[in-house]
Short mmCIF file of C-alpha atoms in Angstrom, two decimals:
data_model
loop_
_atom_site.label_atom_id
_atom_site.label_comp_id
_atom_site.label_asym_id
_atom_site.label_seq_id
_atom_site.Cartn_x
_atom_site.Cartn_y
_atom_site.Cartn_z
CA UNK A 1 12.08 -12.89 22.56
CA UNK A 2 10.48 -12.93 19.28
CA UNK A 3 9.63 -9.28 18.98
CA UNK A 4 13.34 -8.73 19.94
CA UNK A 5 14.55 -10.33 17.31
CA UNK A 6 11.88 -8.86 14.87
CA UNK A 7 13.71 -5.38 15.81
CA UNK A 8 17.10 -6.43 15.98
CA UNK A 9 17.89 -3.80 13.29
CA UNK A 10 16.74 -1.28 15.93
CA UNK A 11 19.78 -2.26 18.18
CA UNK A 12 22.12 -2.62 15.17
CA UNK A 13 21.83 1.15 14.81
CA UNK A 14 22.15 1.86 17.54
CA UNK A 15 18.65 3.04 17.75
CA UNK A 16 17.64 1.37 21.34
CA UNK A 17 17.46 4.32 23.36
CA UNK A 18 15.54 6.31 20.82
CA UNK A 19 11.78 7.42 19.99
CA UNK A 20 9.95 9.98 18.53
CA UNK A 21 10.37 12.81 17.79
CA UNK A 22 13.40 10.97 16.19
CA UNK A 23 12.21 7.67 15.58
CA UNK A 24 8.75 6.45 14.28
CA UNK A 25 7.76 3.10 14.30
CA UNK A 26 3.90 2.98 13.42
CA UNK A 27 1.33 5.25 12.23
CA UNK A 28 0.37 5.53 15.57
CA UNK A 29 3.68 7.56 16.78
CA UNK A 30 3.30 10.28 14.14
CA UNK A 31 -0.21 12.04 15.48
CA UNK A 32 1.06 15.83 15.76
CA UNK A 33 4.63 15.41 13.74
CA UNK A 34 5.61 17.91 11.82
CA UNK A 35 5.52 16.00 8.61
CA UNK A 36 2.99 12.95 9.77
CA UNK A 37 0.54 13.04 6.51
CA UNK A 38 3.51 12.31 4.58
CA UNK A 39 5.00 9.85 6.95
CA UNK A 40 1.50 8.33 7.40
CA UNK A 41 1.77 7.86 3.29
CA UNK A 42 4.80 5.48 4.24
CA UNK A 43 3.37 3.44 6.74
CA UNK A 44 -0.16 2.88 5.58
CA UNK A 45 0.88 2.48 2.06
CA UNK A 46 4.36 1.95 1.41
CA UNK A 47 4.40 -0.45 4.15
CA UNK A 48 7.73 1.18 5.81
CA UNK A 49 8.74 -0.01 9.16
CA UNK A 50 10.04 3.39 10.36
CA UNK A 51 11.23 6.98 9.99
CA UNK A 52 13.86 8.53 11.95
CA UNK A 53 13.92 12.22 11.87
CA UNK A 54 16.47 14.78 11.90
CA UNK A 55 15.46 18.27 12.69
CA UNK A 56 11.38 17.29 12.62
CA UNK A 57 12.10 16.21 9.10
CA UNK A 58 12.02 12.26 8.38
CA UNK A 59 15.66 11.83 6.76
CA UNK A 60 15.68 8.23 6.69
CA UNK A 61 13.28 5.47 5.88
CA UNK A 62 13.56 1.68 6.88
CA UNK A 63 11.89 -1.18 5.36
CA UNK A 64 12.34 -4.85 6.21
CA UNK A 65 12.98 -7.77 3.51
CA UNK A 66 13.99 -11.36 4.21
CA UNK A 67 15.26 -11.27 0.69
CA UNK A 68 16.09 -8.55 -1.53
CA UNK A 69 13.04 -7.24 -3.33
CA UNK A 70 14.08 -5.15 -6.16
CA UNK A 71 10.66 -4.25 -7.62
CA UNK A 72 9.49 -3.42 -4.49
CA UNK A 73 12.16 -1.12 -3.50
CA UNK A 74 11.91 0.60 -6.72
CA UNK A 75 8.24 1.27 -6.45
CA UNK A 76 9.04 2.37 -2.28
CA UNK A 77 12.40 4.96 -3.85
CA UNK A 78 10.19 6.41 -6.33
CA UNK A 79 7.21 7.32 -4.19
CA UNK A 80 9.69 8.85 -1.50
CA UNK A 81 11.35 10.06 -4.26
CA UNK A 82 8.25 12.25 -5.32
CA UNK A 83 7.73 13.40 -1.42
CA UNK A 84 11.28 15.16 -1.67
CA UNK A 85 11.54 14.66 2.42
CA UNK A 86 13.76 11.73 3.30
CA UNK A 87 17.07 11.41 1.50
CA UNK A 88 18.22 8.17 2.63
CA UNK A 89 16.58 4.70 2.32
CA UNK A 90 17.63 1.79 4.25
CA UNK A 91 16.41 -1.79 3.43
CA UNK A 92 17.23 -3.99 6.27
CA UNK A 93 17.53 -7.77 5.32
CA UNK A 94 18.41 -10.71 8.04
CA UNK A 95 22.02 -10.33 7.14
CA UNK A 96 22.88 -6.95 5.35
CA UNK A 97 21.45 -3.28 5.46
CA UNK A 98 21.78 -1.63 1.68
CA UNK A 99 21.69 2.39 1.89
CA UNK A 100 20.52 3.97 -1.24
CA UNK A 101 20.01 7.46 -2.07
CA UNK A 102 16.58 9.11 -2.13
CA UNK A 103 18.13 12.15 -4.07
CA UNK A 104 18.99 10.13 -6.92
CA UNK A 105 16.27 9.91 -9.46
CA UNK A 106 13.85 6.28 -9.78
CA UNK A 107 14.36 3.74 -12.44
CA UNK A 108 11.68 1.85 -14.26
CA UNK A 109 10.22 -0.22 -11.88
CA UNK A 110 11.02 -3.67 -13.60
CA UNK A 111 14.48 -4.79 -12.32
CA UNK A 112 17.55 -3.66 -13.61
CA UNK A 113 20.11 -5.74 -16.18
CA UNK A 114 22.46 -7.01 -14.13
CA UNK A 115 24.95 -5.28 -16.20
CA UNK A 116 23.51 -2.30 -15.29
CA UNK A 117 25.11 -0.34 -11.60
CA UNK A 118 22.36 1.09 -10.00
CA UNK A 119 23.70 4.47 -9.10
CA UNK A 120 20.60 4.64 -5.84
CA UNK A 121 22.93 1.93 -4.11
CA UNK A 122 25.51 3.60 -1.81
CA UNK A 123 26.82 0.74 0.34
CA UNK A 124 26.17 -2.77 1.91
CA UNK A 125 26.83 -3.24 5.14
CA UNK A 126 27.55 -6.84 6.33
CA UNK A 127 25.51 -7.17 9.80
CA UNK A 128 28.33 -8.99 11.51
CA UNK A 129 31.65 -7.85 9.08
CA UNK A 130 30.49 -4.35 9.74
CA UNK A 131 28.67 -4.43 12.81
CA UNK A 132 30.37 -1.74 13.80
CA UNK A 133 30.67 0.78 10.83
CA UNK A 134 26.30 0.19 11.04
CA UNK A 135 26.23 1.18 14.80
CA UNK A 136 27.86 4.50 14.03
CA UNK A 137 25.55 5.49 10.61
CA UNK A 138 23.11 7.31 12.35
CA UNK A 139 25.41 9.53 14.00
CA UNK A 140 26.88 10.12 10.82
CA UNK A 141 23.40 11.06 9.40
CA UNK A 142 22.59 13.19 12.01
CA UNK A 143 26.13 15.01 11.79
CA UNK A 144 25.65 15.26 7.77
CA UNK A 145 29.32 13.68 7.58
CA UNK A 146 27.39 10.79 5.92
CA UNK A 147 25.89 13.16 3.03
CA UNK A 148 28.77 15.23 2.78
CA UNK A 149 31.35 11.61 2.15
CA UNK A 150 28.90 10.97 -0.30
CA UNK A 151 27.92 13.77 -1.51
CA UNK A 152 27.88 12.85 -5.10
CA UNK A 153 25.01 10.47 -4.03
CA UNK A 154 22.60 13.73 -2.89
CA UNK A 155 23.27 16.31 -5.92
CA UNK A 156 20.59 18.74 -5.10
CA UNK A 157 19.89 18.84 -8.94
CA UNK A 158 18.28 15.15 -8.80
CA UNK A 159 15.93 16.55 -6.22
CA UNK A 160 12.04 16.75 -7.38
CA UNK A 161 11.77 19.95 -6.91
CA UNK A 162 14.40 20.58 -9.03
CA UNK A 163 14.20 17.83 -11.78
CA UNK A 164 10.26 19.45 -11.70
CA UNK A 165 11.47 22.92 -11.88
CA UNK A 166 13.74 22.14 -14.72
CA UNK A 167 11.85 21.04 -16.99
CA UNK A 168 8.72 23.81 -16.19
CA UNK A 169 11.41 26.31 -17.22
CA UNK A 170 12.46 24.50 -20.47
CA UNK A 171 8.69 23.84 -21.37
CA UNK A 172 8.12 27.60 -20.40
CA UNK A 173 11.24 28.74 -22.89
CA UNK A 174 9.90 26.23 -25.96
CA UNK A 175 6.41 27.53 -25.45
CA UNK A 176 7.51 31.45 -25.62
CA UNK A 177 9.67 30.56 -28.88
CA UNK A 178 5.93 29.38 -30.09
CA UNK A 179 4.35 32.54 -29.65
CA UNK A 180 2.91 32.16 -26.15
CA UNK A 181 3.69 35.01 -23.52
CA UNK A 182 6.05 34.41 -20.48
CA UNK A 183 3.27 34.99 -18.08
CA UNK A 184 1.12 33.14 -20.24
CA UNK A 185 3.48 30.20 -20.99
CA UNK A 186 3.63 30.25 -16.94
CA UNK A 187 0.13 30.33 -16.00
CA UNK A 188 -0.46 27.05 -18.34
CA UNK A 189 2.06 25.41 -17.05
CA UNK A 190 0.44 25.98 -13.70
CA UNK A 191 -2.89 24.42 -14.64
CA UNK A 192 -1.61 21.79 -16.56
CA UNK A 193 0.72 20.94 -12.92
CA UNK A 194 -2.35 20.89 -11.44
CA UNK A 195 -4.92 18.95 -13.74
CA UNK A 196 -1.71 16.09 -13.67
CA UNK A 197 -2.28 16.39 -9.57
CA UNK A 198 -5.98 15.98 -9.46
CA UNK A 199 -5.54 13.00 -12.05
CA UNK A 200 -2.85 11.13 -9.89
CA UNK A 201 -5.00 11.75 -6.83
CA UNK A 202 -7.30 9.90 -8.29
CA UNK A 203 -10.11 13.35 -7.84
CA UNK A 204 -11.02 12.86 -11.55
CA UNK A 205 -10.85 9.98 -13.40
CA UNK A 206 -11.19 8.41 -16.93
CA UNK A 207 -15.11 8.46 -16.48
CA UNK A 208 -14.50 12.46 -15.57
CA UNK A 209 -12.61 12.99 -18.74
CA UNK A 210 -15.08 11.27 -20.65
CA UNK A 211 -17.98 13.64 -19.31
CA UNK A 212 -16.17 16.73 -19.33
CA UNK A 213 -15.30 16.31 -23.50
CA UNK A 214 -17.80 13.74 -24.34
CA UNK A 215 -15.48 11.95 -26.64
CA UNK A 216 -14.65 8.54 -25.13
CA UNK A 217 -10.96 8.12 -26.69
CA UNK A 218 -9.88 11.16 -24.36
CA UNK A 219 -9.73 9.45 -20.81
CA UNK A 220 -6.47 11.49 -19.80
CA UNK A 221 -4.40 14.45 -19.34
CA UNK A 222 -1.96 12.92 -21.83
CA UNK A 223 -4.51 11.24 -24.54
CA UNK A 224 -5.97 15.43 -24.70
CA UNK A 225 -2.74 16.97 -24.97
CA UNK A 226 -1.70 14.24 -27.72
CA UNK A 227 -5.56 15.01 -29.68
CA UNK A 228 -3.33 18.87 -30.34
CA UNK A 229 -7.06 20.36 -30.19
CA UNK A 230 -7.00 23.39 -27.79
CA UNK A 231 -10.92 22.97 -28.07
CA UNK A 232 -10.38 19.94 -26.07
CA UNK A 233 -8.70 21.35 -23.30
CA UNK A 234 -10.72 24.82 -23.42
CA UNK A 235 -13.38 22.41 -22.68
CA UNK A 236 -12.33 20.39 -20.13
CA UNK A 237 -11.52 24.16 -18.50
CA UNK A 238 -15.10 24.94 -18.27
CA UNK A 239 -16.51 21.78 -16.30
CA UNK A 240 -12.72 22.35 -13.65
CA UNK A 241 -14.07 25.74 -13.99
CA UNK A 242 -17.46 24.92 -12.45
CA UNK A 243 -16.41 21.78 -10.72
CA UNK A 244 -13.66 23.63 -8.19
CA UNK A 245 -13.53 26.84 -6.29
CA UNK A 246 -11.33 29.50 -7.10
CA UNK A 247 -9.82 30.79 -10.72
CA UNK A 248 -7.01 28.27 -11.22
CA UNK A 249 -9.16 27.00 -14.34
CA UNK A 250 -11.01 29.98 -15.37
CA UNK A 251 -9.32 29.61 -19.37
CA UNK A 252 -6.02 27.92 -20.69
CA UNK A 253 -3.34 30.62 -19.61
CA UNK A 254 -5.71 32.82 -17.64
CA UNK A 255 -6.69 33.16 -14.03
CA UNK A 256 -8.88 35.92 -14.53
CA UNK A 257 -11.62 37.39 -17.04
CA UNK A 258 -9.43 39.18 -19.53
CA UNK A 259 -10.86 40.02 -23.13
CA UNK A 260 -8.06 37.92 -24.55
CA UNK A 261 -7.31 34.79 -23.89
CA UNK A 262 -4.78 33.06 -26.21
CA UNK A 263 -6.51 29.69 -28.67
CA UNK A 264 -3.54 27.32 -28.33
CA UNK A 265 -1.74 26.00 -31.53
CA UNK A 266 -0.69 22.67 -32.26
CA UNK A 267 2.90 23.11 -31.62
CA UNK A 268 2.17 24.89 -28.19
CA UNK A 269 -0.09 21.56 -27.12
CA UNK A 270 3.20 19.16 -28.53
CA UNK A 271 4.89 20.54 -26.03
CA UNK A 272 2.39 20.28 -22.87
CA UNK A 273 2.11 16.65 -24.35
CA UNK A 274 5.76 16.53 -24.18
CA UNK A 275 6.14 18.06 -20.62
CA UNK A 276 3.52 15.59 -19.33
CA UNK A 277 4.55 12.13 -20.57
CA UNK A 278 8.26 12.86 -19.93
CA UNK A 279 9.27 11.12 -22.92
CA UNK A 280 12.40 13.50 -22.80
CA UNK A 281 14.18 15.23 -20.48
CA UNK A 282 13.16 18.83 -22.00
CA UNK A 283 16.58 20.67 -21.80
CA UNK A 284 18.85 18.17 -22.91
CA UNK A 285 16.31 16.57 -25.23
CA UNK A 286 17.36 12.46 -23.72
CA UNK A 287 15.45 10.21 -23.82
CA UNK A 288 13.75 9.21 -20.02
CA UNK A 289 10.45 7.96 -18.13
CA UNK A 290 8.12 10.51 -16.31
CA UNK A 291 9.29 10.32 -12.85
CA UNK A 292 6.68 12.45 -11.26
CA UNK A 293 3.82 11.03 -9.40
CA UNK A 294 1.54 13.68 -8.05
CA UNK A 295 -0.03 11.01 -5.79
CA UNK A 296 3.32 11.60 -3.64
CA UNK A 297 4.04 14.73 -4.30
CA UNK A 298 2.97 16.87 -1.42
CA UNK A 299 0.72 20.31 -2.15
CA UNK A 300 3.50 22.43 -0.21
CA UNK A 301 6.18 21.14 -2.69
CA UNK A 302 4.43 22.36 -5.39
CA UNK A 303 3.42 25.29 -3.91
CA UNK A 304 7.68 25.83 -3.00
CA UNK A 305 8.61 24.56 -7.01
CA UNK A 306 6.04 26.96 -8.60
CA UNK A 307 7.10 30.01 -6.43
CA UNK A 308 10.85 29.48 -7.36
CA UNK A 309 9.45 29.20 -10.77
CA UNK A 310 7.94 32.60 -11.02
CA UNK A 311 11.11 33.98 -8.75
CA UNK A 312 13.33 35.31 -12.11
CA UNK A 313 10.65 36.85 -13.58
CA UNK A 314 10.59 40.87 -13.65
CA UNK A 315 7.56 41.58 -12.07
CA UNK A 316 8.70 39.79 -8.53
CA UNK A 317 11.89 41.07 -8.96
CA UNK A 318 10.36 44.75 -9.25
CA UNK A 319 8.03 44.36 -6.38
CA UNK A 320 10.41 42.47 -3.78
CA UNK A 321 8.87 39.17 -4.45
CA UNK A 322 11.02 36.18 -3.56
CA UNK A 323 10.07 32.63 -2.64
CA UNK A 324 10.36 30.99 0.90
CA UNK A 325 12.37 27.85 0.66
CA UNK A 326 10.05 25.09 2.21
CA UNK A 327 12.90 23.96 4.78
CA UNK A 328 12.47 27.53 5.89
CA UNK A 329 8.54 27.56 6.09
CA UNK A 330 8.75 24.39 8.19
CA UNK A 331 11.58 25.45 10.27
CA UNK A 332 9.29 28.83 11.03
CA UNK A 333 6.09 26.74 11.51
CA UNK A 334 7.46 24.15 13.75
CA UNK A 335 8.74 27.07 16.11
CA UNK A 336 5.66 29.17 16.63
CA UNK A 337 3.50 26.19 16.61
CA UNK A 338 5.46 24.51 19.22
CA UNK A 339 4.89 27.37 21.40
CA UNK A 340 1.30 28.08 20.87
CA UNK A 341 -0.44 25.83 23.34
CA UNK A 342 -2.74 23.12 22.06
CA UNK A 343 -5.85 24.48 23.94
CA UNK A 344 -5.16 28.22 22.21
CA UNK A 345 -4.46 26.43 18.52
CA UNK A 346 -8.09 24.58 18.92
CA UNK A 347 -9.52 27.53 19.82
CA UNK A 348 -12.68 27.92 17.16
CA UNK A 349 -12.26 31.64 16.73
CA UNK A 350 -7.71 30.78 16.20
CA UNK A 351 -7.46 32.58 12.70
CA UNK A 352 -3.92 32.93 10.82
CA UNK A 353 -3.42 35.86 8.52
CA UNK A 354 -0.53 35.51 6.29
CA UNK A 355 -0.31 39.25 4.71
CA UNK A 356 2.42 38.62 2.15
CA UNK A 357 1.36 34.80 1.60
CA UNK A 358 2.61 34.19 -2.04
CA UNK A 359 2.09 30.72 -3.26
CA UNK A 360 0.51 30.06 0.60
CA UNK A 361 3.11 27.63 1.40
CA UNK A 362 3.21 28.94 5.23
CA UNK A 363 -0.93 28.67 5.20
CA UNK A 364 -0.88 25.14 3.85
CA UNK A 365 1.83 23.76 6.52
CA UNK A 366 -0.46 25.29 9.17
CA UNK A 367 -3.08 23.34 7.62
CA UNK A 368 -1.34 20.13 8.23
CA UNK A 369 -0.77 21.24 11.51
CA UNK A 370 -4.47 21.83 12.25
CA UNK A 371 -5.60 18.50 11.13
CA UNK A 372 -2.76 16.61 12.90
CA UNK A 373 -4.09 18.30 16.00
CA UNK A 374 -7.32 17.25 15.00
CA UNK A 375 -6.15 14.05 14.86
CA UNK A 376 -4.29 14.20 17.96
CA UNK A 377 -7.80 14.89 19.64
CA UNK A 378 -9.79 12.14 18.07
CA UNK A 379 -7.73 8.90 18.12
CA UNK A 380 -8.70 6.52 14.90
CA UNK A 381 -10.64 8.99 13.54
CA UNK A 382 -10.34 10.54 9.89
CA UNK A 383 -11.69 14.31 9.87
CA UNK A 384 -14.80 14.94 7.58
CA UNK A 385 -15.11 17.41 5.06
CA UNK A 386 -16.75 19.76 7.29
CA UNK A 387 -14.42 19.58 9.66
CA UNK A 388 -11.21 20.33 7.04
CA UNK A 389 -13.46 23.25 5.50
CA UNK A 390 -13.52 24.75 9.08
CA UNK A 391 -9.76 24.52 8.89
CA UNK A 392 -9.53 26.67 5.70
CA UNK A 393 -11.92 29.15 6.83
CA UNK A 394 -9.38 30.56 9.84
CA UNK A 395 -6.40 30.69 7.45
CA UNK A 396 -6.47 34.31 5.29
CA UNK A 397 -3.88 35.29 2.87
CA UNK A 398 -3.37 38.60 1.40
CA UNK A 399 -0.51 39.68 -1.43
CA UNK A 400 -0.52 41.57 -4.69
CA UNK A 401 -0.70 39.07 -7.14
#
């Protein structure tokens, strides 16, 4: 009786008769989901109670409140927020359900003034006055008549990936006007993206900072950018360099060993300082918080934002280069991975060639898909880093750039 009552929400949307792949309750449901590392983000640290998916993608999230917790569901939108998968965010109290919009961007996380309308909020619904207008949500969700009523809600331009990709082509146009080279301007902006990822991950530190520059003011991304010394970041470039594999940091606006590789000016660091703290949004030049948290932000989405970043330029256009929109890449991955039986997918000798792979964003979801097999295999059990590395070593990408 009492766990009945604990789920009565369940029933109120009319959600009795449903479980995964549409609805997930636990962590424990989402072993082998399309999109379970992100939806295992929600349980194990946002402290959701559910997900219910449409098309393998988790559309809406649920929390529970007995009373409304507005700091709390600030910190909850804005981590979603940053995931860029669900769109909708329902926080169930004992008497009301209040929708809000994952599209829209977060606020600060203190409360807002009360004078203030809090544009996330799309509707209350009364648990008894609109019992029925409740029941009938999640068929409206799953139709897309609920996005398209409110469709000024879910602008696709409030979107990470498109707030992000925004402001990486304004930075990219200011830096150019400085002196910098398109290609240049683009590959900085890359490895700055990245250094801002590895920082919010919590893979380097303040300590790391400290070691790599050996000056202990500089403890962050944004307290070296602010310094305006490109010796500073040049040198923080040479312990990534050496600490991780590949050529992402081989020199500030350089993958590879060219004989010229551009000393950055003061005005050209302003605005990576700029970009980084999000003190302003970059085209319109307002005033805003950084709304970006790489902690949430998942590898594939900035794989998708950085491809659609280097789609305009002449080069790709020249060679037939064009992005693959991630709903496509998942939509394509689900499909053949579906198929493929588990016993042939754990094969040791399965290998995936991608021959065209661009920003990898196919290779990385089969990733995912590897370790949530894993996963699926060994119950309560977190994969080491052997076993991941094993996972990378069967996926091969090829392309011209």
């Amino acid at each position: 009786m009492k766990n009945k009552q604990k789920n009565k929400w369940i029933e109120t949307l009319g959600l009795t008769d449903r479980s995964k792949p549409d609805l997930f309750l636990s962590s424990d449901d989402i072993i082998g989901a399309s999109h379970a590392a992100a939806m295992r983000v929600g349980f194990n640290e946002l402290g959701l109670a559910g997900f219910f998916c449409v098309n393998s993608i988790p559309t809406v999230a649920f929390i529970k409140q007995e009373q409304l917790d507005t700091a709390e569901i600030n910190r909850i939108h804005s981590a979603l927020w940053n995931q860029g998968l669900s769109s909708l965010l329902l926080v169930i109290l004992p008497d009301e359900i209040h929708a809000y919009s994952l599209v829209e961007q977060p606020v600060l996380e203190e409360p807002l003034a009360p004078e203030l309308k809090d544009r996330r909020l799309i509707e209350t619904f009364n648990l008894l006055a609109d019992a029925l207008k409740a029941s009938q949500l999640i068929a409206g969700i799953e139709s897309g008549r609920y996005f398209q009523e409110n469709s000024e809600r879910f602008n696709e331009k409030d979107r990470i990936d498109s707030v992000l990709l925004s402001n990486l082509k304004a930075t990219e146009r200011l830096l150019v006007d400085t002196g910098l080279s398109s290609e240049g301007a683009q590959a900085l902006l890359l490895q700055i993206t990245f250094i801002a990822y590895l920082e919010d991950r919590k893979i380097i530190d303040a300590d790391y900072f400290r070691r790599a520059i050996g000056k202990n003011k500089i403890t962050c991304l944004k307290y070296l950018l602010d310094s305006q010394d490109s010796g500073n970041l040049k040198t923080l470039f040479r312990r990534l360099h050496k600490d991780f594999n590949g050529d992402m940091f081989f020199a500030p606006c350089s993958f590879v060993a060219t004989k010229y590789v551009p000393s950055l000016k003061s005005d050209q660091m302003r605005c990576l300082a700029v970009f980084r703290r999000g003190l302003v949004d970059i085209d319109s030049r307002q005033g805003r918080f950084w709304p970006y948290n790489f902690r949430y932000i998942p590898v594939e989405l900035i794989s998708a934002i950085y491809d659609r970043f280097l789609a305009g330029t002449e080069q790709r256009r020249a060679t037939g280069a064009y992005y693959t929109p991630r709903f496509l890449a998942d939509l394509t991955i689900n499909q053949i991975w579906d198929e493929l039986p588990l016993e042939v997918r754990t094969m040791p000798d399965f290998n995936v060639l991608d021959p065209a792979c661009g920003s990898a964003i196919f290779l990385v979801r089969i990733f995912q898909r590897m370790v949530e097999d894993w996963r699926r295999q060994h119950p309560k059990k977190k994969p080491s880093w052997h076993t991941l590395l094993s996972f990378t070593l069967r996926l091969h990408g090829w392309d011209k750039q």
